[in-house]
Short mmCIF file of C-alpha atoms (C1' of nucleotides) in Angstrom, two decimals:
data_model
loop_
_atom_site.label_atom_id
_atom_site.label_comp_id
_atom_site.label_asym_id
_atom_site.label_seq_id
_atom_site.Cartn_x
_atom_site.Cartn_y
_atom_site.Cartn_z
CA MET O 1 -54.32 18.56 59.65
CA PRO O 2 -54.58 15.77 57.13
CA LYS O 3 -53.07 12.33 56.89
CA GLN O 4 -50.83 11.84 59.87
CA VAL O 5 -48.48 8.88 60.09
CA ASP O 6 -46.50 7.59 62.99
CA HIS O 7 -43.09 8.77 61.92
CA GLU O 8 -41.25 7.10 64.74
CA GLU O 9 -42.79 3.77 63.96
CA ARG O 10 -41.86 4.15 60.34
CA ARG O 11 -38.34 5.16 61.18
CA ARG O 12 -37.92 2.07 63.27
CA ARG O 13 -39.32 -0.12 60.53
CA ILE O 14 -36.89 1.38 58.05
CA ALA O 15 -34.02 0.98 60.49
CA ASP O 16 -34.89 -2.70 60.78
CA ALA O 17 -34.75 -3.01 57.03
CA VAL O 18 -31.38 -1.29 56.97
CA CYS O 19 -30.07 -3.67 59.60
CA GLY O 20 -31.38 -6.67 57.73
CA LEU O 21 -29.62 -5.67 54.56
CA ILE O 22 -26.36 -4.91 56.34
CA ASP O 23 -26.53 -8.26 58.05
CA GLU O 24 -27.04 -10.14 54.83
CA ARG O 25 -24.94 -8.25 52.33
CA GLY O 26 -22.94 -5.58 54.12
CA LEU O 27 -23.21 -1.87 54.64
CA GLU O 28 -22.91 -0.93 50.99
CA ALA O 29 -25.97 -3.04 50.21
CA ALA O 30 -28.14 -0.66 52.21
CA THR O 31 -29.18 1.49 49.25
CA LEU O 32 -32.23 3.69 49.43
CA ARG O 33 -34.06 1.55 46.89
CA ASP O 34 -33.38 -1.77 48.56
CA VAL O 35 -34.11 -0.40 52.00
CA ALA O 36 -37.45 0.96 50.83
CA ALA O 37 -38.34 -2.32 49.17
CA ARG O 38 -37.47 -4.36 52.25
CA ALA O 39 -39.34 -2.03 54.56
CA GLU O 40 -42.28 -2.20 52.14
CA VAL O 41 -42.52 1.54 51.76
CA SER O 42 -41.75 3.74 48.80
CA MET O 43 -38.43 5.44 48.30
CA GLY O 44 -40.19 8.72 48.80
CA ALA O 45 -41.27 7.69 52.27
CA VAL O 46 -37.72 6.83 53.21
CA GLN O 47 -36.55 10.20 51.98
CA ARG O 48 -39.26 11.89 53.99
CA CYS O 49 -38.21 10.15 57.17
CA PHE O 50 -34.52 10.81 56.68
CA ARG O 51 -33.18 13.82 54.89
CA THR O 52 -30.15 11.92 53.69
CA LYS O 53 -28.88 8.38 53.52
CA ASP O 54 -26.26 9.20 56.07
CA GLU O 55 -28.89 10.29 58.55
CA MET O 56 -30.68 7.00 57.95
CA LEU O 57 -27.55 5.02 58.68
CA ARG O 58 -26.89 6.96 61.85
CA PHE O 59 -30.38 6.31 63.03
CA ALA O 60 -29.99 2.61 62.28
CA LEU O 61 -26.79 2.55 64.27
CA ARG O 62 -28.43 4.15 67.29
CA HIS O 63 -31.34 1.76 66.81
CA ILE O 64 -29.23 -1.36 67.02
CA GLY O 65 -27.04 0.08 69.75
CA ASP O 66 -30.06 0.68 71.89
CA ARG O 67 -31.35 -2.81 71.20
CA ILE O 68 -28.14 -4.37 72.43
CA ALA O 69 -27.85 -2.13 75.46
CA ASP O 70 -31.47 -2.80 76.38
CA ARG O 71 -30.91 -6.51 76.23
CA VAL O 72 -27.84 -6.37 78.44
CA ARG O 73 -29.75 -4.28 80.95
CA ALA O 74 -32.70 -6.65 80.83
CA ARG O 75 -30.44 -9.64 81.33
CA LEU O 76 -29.00 -8.14 84.48
CA LEU O 77 -32.38 -7.24 85.89
CA ALA O 78 -33.93 -10.60 85.03
CA GLY O 79 -31.16 -12.70 86.50
CA PRO O 80 -31.13 -12.16 90.27
CA ALA O 81 -27.33 -12.10 90.13
CA GLN O 82 -26.03 -14.15 93.00
CA SER O 83 -22.80 -12.22 92.77
CA ALA O 84 -21.31 -9.32 90.90
CA ALA O 85 -18.91 -11.80 89.36
CA SER O 86 -21.59 -13.94 87.77
CA ALA O 87 -23.47 -10.84 86.66
CA LEU O 88 -20.30 -9.75 84.93
CA GLY O 89 -20.03 -13.06 83.16
CA HIS O 90 -23.54 -12.66 81.84
CA ALA O 91 -23.03 -9.06 80.80
CA ALA O 92 -19.78 -9.78 79.00
CA THR O 93 -21.21 -12.78 77.18
CA GLU O 94 -24.15 -10.70 76.11
CA LEU O 95 -21.94 -7.85 74.92
CA ALA O 96 -19.85 -10.21 72.86
CA LEU O 97 -23.02 -11.18 70.97
CA LEU O 98 -21.99 -14.79 71.09
CA ARG O 99 -25.40 -16.40 70.89
CA ALA O 100 -26.30 -17.49 67.38
CA GLU O 101 -29.49 -15.47 67.34
CA HIS O 102 -27.48 -12.32 67.81
CA ARG O 103 -25.02 -13.06 65.05
CA ALA O 104 -26.85 -10.56 62.87
CA GLU O 105 -26.36 -7.76 65.38
CA ALA O 106 -22.69 -8.65 65.56
CA ARG O 107 -22.29 -8.37 61.80
CA ILE O 108 -24.10 -5.05 61.75
CA TRP O 109 -22.04 -3.65 64.58
CA LEU O 110 -18.81 -4.76 62.94
CA ALA O 111 -19.84 -3.15 59.67
CA PHE O 112 -20.38 0.17 61.42
CA VAL O 113 -17.11 -0.10 63.31
CA ALA O 114 -15.22 -0.59 60.07
CA ARG O 115 -16.88 2.38 58.45
CA ALA O 116 -16.32 4.48 61.55
CA ALA O 117 -12.60 4.00 60.97
CA VAL O 118 -12.92 6.35 58.00
CA ASP O 119 -15.96 8.38 59.13
CA PRO O 120 -15.39 10.53 62.20
CA GLY O 121 -19.08 11.23 62.61
CA LEU O 122 -19.94 7.58 62.89
CA ALA O 123 -16.98 7.04 65.18
CA GLU O 124 -18.35 9.57 67.61
CA LEU O 125 -21.73 7.86 67.60
CA LEU O 126 -20.12 4.52 68.26
CA ARG O 127 -18.04 5.88 71.09
CA ALA O 128 -21.19 7.19 72.65
CA GLY O 129 -22.73 3.75 72.33
CA TYR O 130 -19.80 2.21 74.19
CA ALA O 131 -19.97 4.60 77.10
CA GLU O 132 -22.88 2.96 78.88
CA PRO O 133 -21.66 -0.62 78.61
CA GLU O 134 -18.24 0.43 79.79
CA ASP O 135 -19.64 2.18 82.83
CA LEU O 136 -21.78 -0.84 83.54
CA LEU O 137 -18.75 -3.12 83.47
CA VAL O 138 -16.77 -0.71 85.62
CA ARG O 139 -19.53 -0.72 88.22
CA LEU O 140 -19.77 -4.50 88.29
CA LEU O 141 -16.01 -4.91 88.47
CA ALA O 142 -15.70 -2.44 91.29
CA GLU O 143 -18.53 -4.15 93.11
CA ALA O 144 -16.75 -7.47 92.72
CA GLY O 145 -13.66 -5.94 94.24
CA ALA O 146 -11.44 -6.08 91.18
CA PRO O 147 -8.60 -3.55 91.30
CA GLY O 148 -8.25 -1.25 88.31
CA ALA O 149 -11.89 -1.58 87.37
CA ARG O 150 -11.79 0.89 84.48
CA ARG O 151 -8.74 -0.80 83.03
CA GLU O 152 -10.29 -4.23 83.28
CA ALA O 153 -13.55 -2.99 81.81
CA ARG O 154 -11.78 -1.65 78.74
CA THR O 155 -9.78 -4.81 78.31
CA LEU O 156 -12.94 -6.84 78.63
CA LEU O 157 -14.77 -4.72 76.09
CA ALA O 158 -11.93 -5.00 73.60
CA LEU O 159 -11.68 -8.72 74.16
CA ALA O 160 -15.41 -9.13 73.66
CA ASP O 161 -15.27 -7.24 70.37
CA GLY O 162 -12.25 -9.18 69.21
CA LEU O 163 -13.92 -12.48 70.00
CA THR O 164 -17.05 -11.36 68.19
CA ALA O 165 -15.04 -10.56 65.10
CA HIS O 166 -13.23 -13.86 65.18
CA VAL O 167 -16.48 -15.75 65.52
CA LEU O 168 -17.86 -13.90 62.50
CA LEU O 169 -14.74 -14.81 60.57
CA GLY O 170 -15.30 -18.43 61.40
CA ARG O 171 -11.96 -18.66 63.15
CA LEU O 172 -13.66 -19.48 66.45
CA ASP O 173 -17.02 -20.98 67.12
CA ALA O 174 -19.27 -19.26 69.62
CA GLU O 175 -18.77 -21.91 72.24
CA GLU O 176 -15.01 -21.62 72.18
CA ALA O 177 -15.19 -17.85 72.28
CA GLY O 178 -17.41 -18.14 75.32
CA GLU O 179 -14.86 -20.35 77.02
CA LEU O 180 -12.04 -17.94 76.30
CA LEU O 181 -14.05 -15.06 77.69
CA HIS O 182 -14.92 -17.10 80.74
CA ALA O 183 -11.29 -18.10 81.26
CA HIS O 184 -10.23 -14.47 81.11
CA LEU O 185 -12.74 -13.61 83.81
CA ALA O 186 -11.73 -16.61 85.90
CA ALA O 187 -8.13 -15.42 85.82
CA LEU O 188 -9.33 -12.00 86.87
CA TRP O 189 -11.15 -13.41 89.90
CA ALA O 190 -8.18 -15.53 90.85
CA ARG O 191 -6.09 -12.38 90.83
CA THR O 192 -8.70 -10.49 92.84
CA ALA O 193 -8.90 -13.03 95.62
CA MET T 1 7.80 -11.31 22.09
CA PRO T 2 7.26 -7.59 22.27
CA LYS T 3 6.83 -5.21 25.13
CA GLN T 4 7.15 -7.22 28.30
CA VAL T 5 6.26 -5.68 31.63
CA ASP T 6 6.94 -6.91 35.11
CA HIS T 7 3.45 -8.03 36.05
CA GLU T 8 4.30 -8.82 39.63
CA GLU T 9 5.76 -5.40 40.20
CA ARG T 10 2.69 -3.82 38.69
CA ARG T 11 0.38 -5.94 40.77
CA ARG T 12 2.15 -4.86 43.91
CA ARG T 13 1.98 -1.23 42.89
CA ILE T 14 -1.74 -1.55 42.27
CA ALA T 15 -2.23 -3.35 45.58
CA ASP T 16 -0.51 -0.45 47.30
CA ALA T 17 -2.91 1.94 45.64
CA VAL T 18 -5.86 -0.18 46.75
CA CYS T 19 -4.59 -0.17 50.31
CA GLY T 20 -4.07 3.56 50.25
CA LEU T 21 -7.61 4.19 49.15
CA ILE T 22 -9.07 1.78 51.68
CA ASP T 23 -7.06 3.45 54.40
CA GLU T 24 -8.26 6.91 53.51
CA ARG T 25 -11.84 6.35 52.46
CA GLY T 26 -12.82 2.76 53.09
CA LEU T 27 -13.18 -0.37 51.02
CA GLU T 28 -15.94 0.93 48.79
CA ALA T 29 -13.68 3.78 47.68
CA ALA T 30 -11.41 1.30 45.95
CA THR T 31 -13.01 1.62 42.53
CA LEU T 32 -11.16 0.55 39.41
CA ARG T 33 -10.89 4.12 38.19
CA ASP T 34 -9.56 5.57 41.42
CA VAL T 35 -7.18 2.69 41.95
CA ALA T 36 -5.81 3.11 38.45
CA ALA T 37 -5.37 6.83 38.95
CA ARG T 38 -3.59 6.43 42.27
CA ALA T 39 -1.33 3.72 40.92
CA GLU T 40 -0.66 5.97 37.93
CA VAL T 41 -1.61 3.36 35.42
CA SER T 42 -4.57 3.18 33.09
CA MET T 43 -7.74 1.35 33.92
CA GLY T 44 -6.92 -1.06 31.15
CA ALA T 45 -3.68 -2.02 32.86
CA VAL T 46 -5.52 -2.75 36.09
CA GLN T 47 -7.96 -4.94 34.23
CA ARG T 48 -5.09 -6.76 32.56
CA CYS T 49 -3.45 -7.53 35.89
CA PHE T 50 -6.64 -8.65 37.59
CA ARG T 51 -9.48 -10.28 35.76
CA THR T 52 -12.02 -8.82 38.16
CA LYS T 53 -12.20 -6.29 40.92
CA ASP T 54 -12.73 -9.04 43.42
CA GLU T 55 -9.49 -10.70 42.40
CA MET T 56 -7.75 -7.36 42.87
CA LEU T 57 -9.10 -7.01 46.39
CA ARG T 58 -8.07 -10.53 47.30
CA PHE T 59 -4.59 -9.85 46.08
CA ALA T 60 -4.45 -6.64 48.08
CA LEU T 61 -5.54 -8.52 51.18
CA ARG T 62 -2.79 -11.11 50.76
CA HIS T 63 -0.39 -8.26 50.08
CA ILE T 64 -1.07 -6.46 53.31
CA GLY T 65 -1.30 -9.69 55.29
CA ASP T 66 2.15 -10.66 54.12
CA ARG T 67 3.50 -7.24 54.96
CA ILE T 68 2.28 -7.50 58.54
CA ALA T 69 3.46 -11.07 58.99
CA ASP T 70 6.85 -10.20 57.58
CA ARG T 71 7.24 -7.34 59.99
CA VAL T 72 6.34 -9.47 62.99
CA ARG T 73 8.84 -12.09 61.88
CA ALA T 74 11.49 -9.46 61.33
CA ARG T 75 10.87 -7.95 64.73
CA LEU T 76 11.44 -11.28 66.42
CA LEU T 77 14.61 -11.99 64.50
CA ALA T 78 15.99 -8.50 65.00
CA GLY T 79 15.38 -8.33 68.72
CA PRO T 80 17.65 -10.88 70.43
CA ALA T 81 14.73 -11.81 72.70
CA GLN T 82 16.10 -12.20 76.19
CA SER T 83 13.10 -14.32 76.99
CA ALA T 84 10.12 -15.88 75.31
CA ALA T 85 7.97 -13.63 77.44
CA SER T 86 9.46 -10.39 76.16
CA ALA T 87 9.40 -11.75 72.61
CA LEU T 88 5.72 -12.36 73.08
CA GLY T 89 5.20 -8.82 74.25
CA HIS T 90 6.83 -7.52 71.12
CA ALA T 91 4.95 -9.87 68.83
CA ALA T 92 1.58 -9.06 70.36
CA THR T 93 2.22 -5.32 70.24
CA GLU T 94 3.22 -5.62 66.62
CA LEU T 95 0.15 -7.71 65.77
CA ALA T 96 -2.13 -5.18 67.40
CA LEU T 97 -0.75 -2.57 64.97
CA LEU T 98 -0.58 -0.07 67.76
CA ARG T 99 2.19 2.12 66.42
CA ALA T 100 0.90 5.21 64.66
CA GLU T 101 2.76 4.42 61.45
CA HIS T 102 0.80 1.20 61.16
CA ARG T 103 -2.60 2.77 61.72
CA ALA T 104 -3.22 2.52 58.00
CA GLU T 105 -2.68 -1.22 57.99
CA ALA T 106 -5.04 -1.52 60.91
CA ARG T 107 -7.79 0.34 59.07
CA ILE T 108 -7.29 -1.78 55.98
CA TRP T 109 -7.34 -5.00 57.94
CA LEU T 110 -10.50 -3.97 59.77
CA ALA T 111 -12.19 -3.09 56.50
CA PHE T 112 -11.47 -6.55 55.15
CA VAL T 113 -12.64 -8.23 58.35
CA ALA T 114 -15.96 -6.43 58.14
CA ARG T 115 -16.45 -7.41 54.53
CA ALA T 116 -15.43 -10.97 55.29
CA ALA T 117 -18.43 -11.15 57.60
CA VAL T 118 -20.61 -11.19 54.49
CA ASP T 119 -18.16 -12.70 52.00
CA PRO T 120 -17.14 -16.28 52.71
CA GLY T 121 -14.33 -16.18 50.17
CA LEU T 122 -12.64 -13.28 51.90
CA ALA T 123 -13.27 -14.91 55.27
CA GLU T 124 -11.31 -17.95 54.19
CA LEU T 125 -8.42 -15.80 53.03
CA LEU T 126 -8.40 -13.95 56.34
CA ARG T 127 -8.46 -17.16 58.33
CA ALA T 128 -5.45 -18.32 56.37
CA GLY T 129 -3.71 -15.07 57.24
CA TYR T 130 -4.31 -15.63 60.94
CA ALA T 131 -2.92 -19.16 60.96
CA GLU T 132 0.73 -18.21 60.99
CA PRO T 133 0.53 -15.52 63.69
CA GLU T 134 -1.51 -17.85 65.86
CA ASP T 135 1.04 -20.62 65.53
CA LEU T 136 3.78 -18.16 66.31
CA LEU T 137 2.06 -17.07 69.50
CA VAL T 138 1.40 -20.67 70.46
CA ARG T 139 5.07 -21.49 70.08
CA LEU T 140 6.19 -18.52 72.14
CA LEU T 141 3.63 -19.20 74.85
CA ALA T 142 4.59 -22.84 75.07
CA GLU T 143 8.23 -21.87 75.21
CA ALA T 144 7.48 -19.49 78.06
CA GLY T 145 5.79 -22.32 79.90
CA ALA T 146 2.25 -20.97 79.79
CA PRO T 147 -0.35 -23.70 80.22
CA GLY T 148 -3.06 -23.86 77.56
CA ALA T 149 -0.90 -22.17 74.97
CA ARG T 150 -3.39 -22.45 72.12
CA ARG T 151 -6.14 -21.02 74.26
CA GLU T 152 -4.02 -18.13 75.39
CA ALA T 153 -2.85 -17.47 71.86
CA ARG T 154 -6.39 -17.19 70.61
CA THR T 155 -7.40 -14.95 73.47
CA LEU T 156 -4.38 -12.78 72.81
CA LEU T 157 -5.14 -12.54 69.12
CA ALA T 158 -8.76 -11.56 69.78
CA LEU T 159 -7.69 -9.03 72.38
CA ALA T 160 -5.16 -7.54 69.99
CA ASP T 161 -7.78 -7.16 67.29
CA GLY T 162 -10.29 -5.69 69.71
CA LEU T 163 -7.77 -3.18 70.98
CA THR T 164 -6.87 -2.24 67.42
CA ALA T 165 -10.49 -1.59 66.62
CA HIS T 166 -11.00 0.52 69.72
CA VAL T 167 -7.92 2.58 68.92
CA LEU T 168 -9.26 3.20 65.43
CA LEU T 169 -12.56 4.26 66.93
CA GLY T 170 -10.74 6.77 69.09
CA ARG T 171 -12.04 5.12 72.22
CA LEU T 172 -8.52 4.27 73.34
CA ASP T 173 -5.24 5.87 72.43
CA ALA T 174 -2.44 3.63 71.30
CA GLU T 175 -0.51 4.07 74.51
CA GLU T 176 -3.40 2.97 76.67
CA ALA T 177 -4.09 0.00 74.44
CA GLY T 178 -0.47 -0.99 74.78
CA GLU T 179 -0.75 -0.84 78.54
CA LEU T 180 -3.86 -2.98 78.57
CA LEU T 181 -2.19 -5.56 76.35
CA HIS T 182 0.87 -5.50 78.56
CA ALA T 183 -1.23 -5.89 81.70
CA HIS T 184 -2.98 -8.88 80.19
CA LEU T 185 0.38 -10.51 79.51
CA ALA T 186 1.67 -9.62 82.96
CA ALA T 187 -1.31 -11.38 84.52
CA LEU T 188 -0.60 -14.35 82.32
CA TRP T 189 3.01 -14.57 83.55
CA ALA T 190 1.92 -14.17 87.14
CA ARG T 191 -0.40 -17.12 86.63
CA THR T 192 2.33 -19.14 84.96
CA ALA T 193 4.83 -18.73 87.75
"C1'" DG P 1 -69.02 18.68 50.35
"C1'" DG P 2 -65.48 21.37 48.94
"C1'" DC P 3 -60.83 23.19 50.32
"C1'" DT P 4 -56.68 23.27 52.29
"C1'" DT P 5 -52.96 20.99 53.94
"C1'" DT P 6 -50.03 17.20 54.55
"C1'" DC P 7 -48.11 13.37 52.67
"C1'" DC P 8 -46.39 10.13 49.26
"C1'" DG P 9 -45.17 7.40 45.01
"C1'" DA P 10 -43.35 7.67 40.65
"C1'" DT P 11 -40.24 9.53 37.64
"C1'" DG P 12 -36.12 12.12 36.09
"C1'" DC P 13 -31.34 13.49 36.40
"C1'" DG P 14 -26.36 13.62 36.62
"C1'" DG P 15 -22.90 10.88 37.98
"C1'" DC P 16 -20.57 6.83 39.09
"C1'" DT P 17 -19.88 1.69 38.84
"C1'" DG P 18 -17.56 -2.74 36.81
"C1'" DC P 19 -16.68 -4.68 32.67
"C1'" DA P 20 -16.05 -5.37 27.43
"C1'" DT P 21 -14.18 -3.68 23.30
"C1'" DC P 22 -10.82 -2.19 19.94
"C1'" DG P 23 -7.56 0.74 17.40
"C1'" DG P 24 -3.04 2.21 18.00
"C1'" DT P 25 1.60 1.85 19.93
"C1'" DA P 26 5.94 0.16 21.34
"C1'" DC P 27 8.84 -3.46 21.28
"C1'" DC P 28 11.58 -7.74 19.98
"C1'" DG P 29 13.25 -11.31 16.73
"C1'" DG P 30 14.82 -11.87 12.50
"C1'" DC Y 1 14.72 -2.25 9.31
"C1'" DC Y 2 10.57 -4.23 9.45
"C1'" DG Y 3 6.83 -7.58 10.52
"C1'" DG Y 4 4.17 -9.43 14.06
"C1'" DT Y 5 2.68 -9.53 18.52
"C1'" DA Y 6 1.87 -8.39 23.32
"C1'" DC Y 7 0.24 -4.55 25.45
"C1'" DC Y 8 -2.39 -0.56 26.70
"C1'" DG Y 9 -5.46 3.58 26.88
"C1'" DA Y 10 -9.60 5.42 25.65
"C1'" DT Y 11 -14.22 4.81 25.04
"C1'" DG Y 12 -18.80 2.54 25.20
"C1'" DC Y 13 -22.35 0.29 27.68
"C1'" DA Y 14 -25.86 -1.19 30.82
"C1'" DG Y 15 -26.99 -0.66 35.34
"C1'" DC Y 16 -27.14 1.36 39.80
"C1'" DC Y 17 -26.53 5.25 42.95
"C1'" DG Y 18 -28.44 9.35 45.94
"C1'" DC Y 19 -31.22 13.07 45.51
"C1'" DA Y 20 -34.78 16.47 43.64
"C1'" DT Y 21 -39.12 17.17 41.72
"C1'" DC Y 22 -44.03 17.17 41.23
"C1'" DG Y 23 -48.81 15.65 40.34
"C1'" DG Y 24 -52.22 13.44 42.78
"C1'" DA Y 25 -54.28 10.95 46.85
"C1'" DA Y 26 -55.98 11.20 51.56
"C1'" DA Y 27 -57.76 13.52 55.62
"C1'" DG Y 28 -59.38 17.21 58.91
"C1'" DC Y 29 -61.85 22.03 59.00
"C1'" DC Y 30 -65.36 25.07 57.63
#
DNA sequence: GGCTTTCCGATGCGGCTGCATCGGTACCGG
DNA sequence: CCGGTACCGATGCAGCCGCATCGGAAAGCC
């Protein structure tokens, strides 16, 4: 049993490189050569970790999806959450990736969404990634007493994604997007009461 | 003055080919060769019409943007619009590209949005394309007596785009997305009254 | 310490990319 | 009817792509 490497660690490192390239220059800039260079491994190593480029991209997608989901979860656990309503505000803001330091994740996610529109395999992966956040929102909404929780959760998720896209386009700044999201929730609570 | 061709007609024909390819296989499938083949012209002709591939893509974006805007305008003029509220429902539904026959336009638009996230030039073009629809929504909202018309218009636009994306992902079907959009508007009217 | 086994980095290959070039063709004015 | 010109289609070119290959380096077992 010679020369063992931590494959998982390497995969993650490569996934980070993929994400970095997508963030800076788009999905089509994530070529095997450039990914290898950025991850500071050889092309051969990349090919060993992932049988095909497609597999690499899928892994990167799961990678970033997990990162976002983890952060949302952490945010909810960290904040004591005085009410389900305020917890929902935090969760939604987090999901919309409005903070500047998460702009990169937003760009990456958007890139995958666009490709998923013409790649059923990716679409399925993305749908899976949305399942947990949606359930989370549904739970919080139900807890806050909002009627039609599933409906509202889906609306909220779509709104969050739309706002994210518009921020990336430079049509809205993050602050304004945050206000719009907040206003939507405020209207929801007004209706609930 | 020999052999004159209608350049504008040709440009439009090429733009249609570009859009077709983007719809079916994504933005990166719009190569000069494939575009030329689909438009049934030679590669040379494409290069004559557009100095660079980038210029071709920009033209295609304006092309499809105009098509959508025209349809929304036509829809409002055609329908007698009993009220500003119902006109708004129609406009928003149209903008969200929910009807199956406009799924292609939705995919194309999403592809451009994703690229715009890493291409400032495209982003500017897209922002310009959003200006008119936003103003239209603002006008209708103001006419319907909604407070904070600009705010609501932007929220509506983001929601429409988000819903479009989720329909393309297969997370929502068009019917459900329509209902969510409608519910959002209904809540808005309830608040207005 | 050699041997086997696992890993990896470099290189090669066919194919595709956007773009530049250029000879031939079809047309219009005279 | 013919000269000149605007056009176009084919081809060439340099570069990049994903993937396959393979010789050699590194590490545990005997």
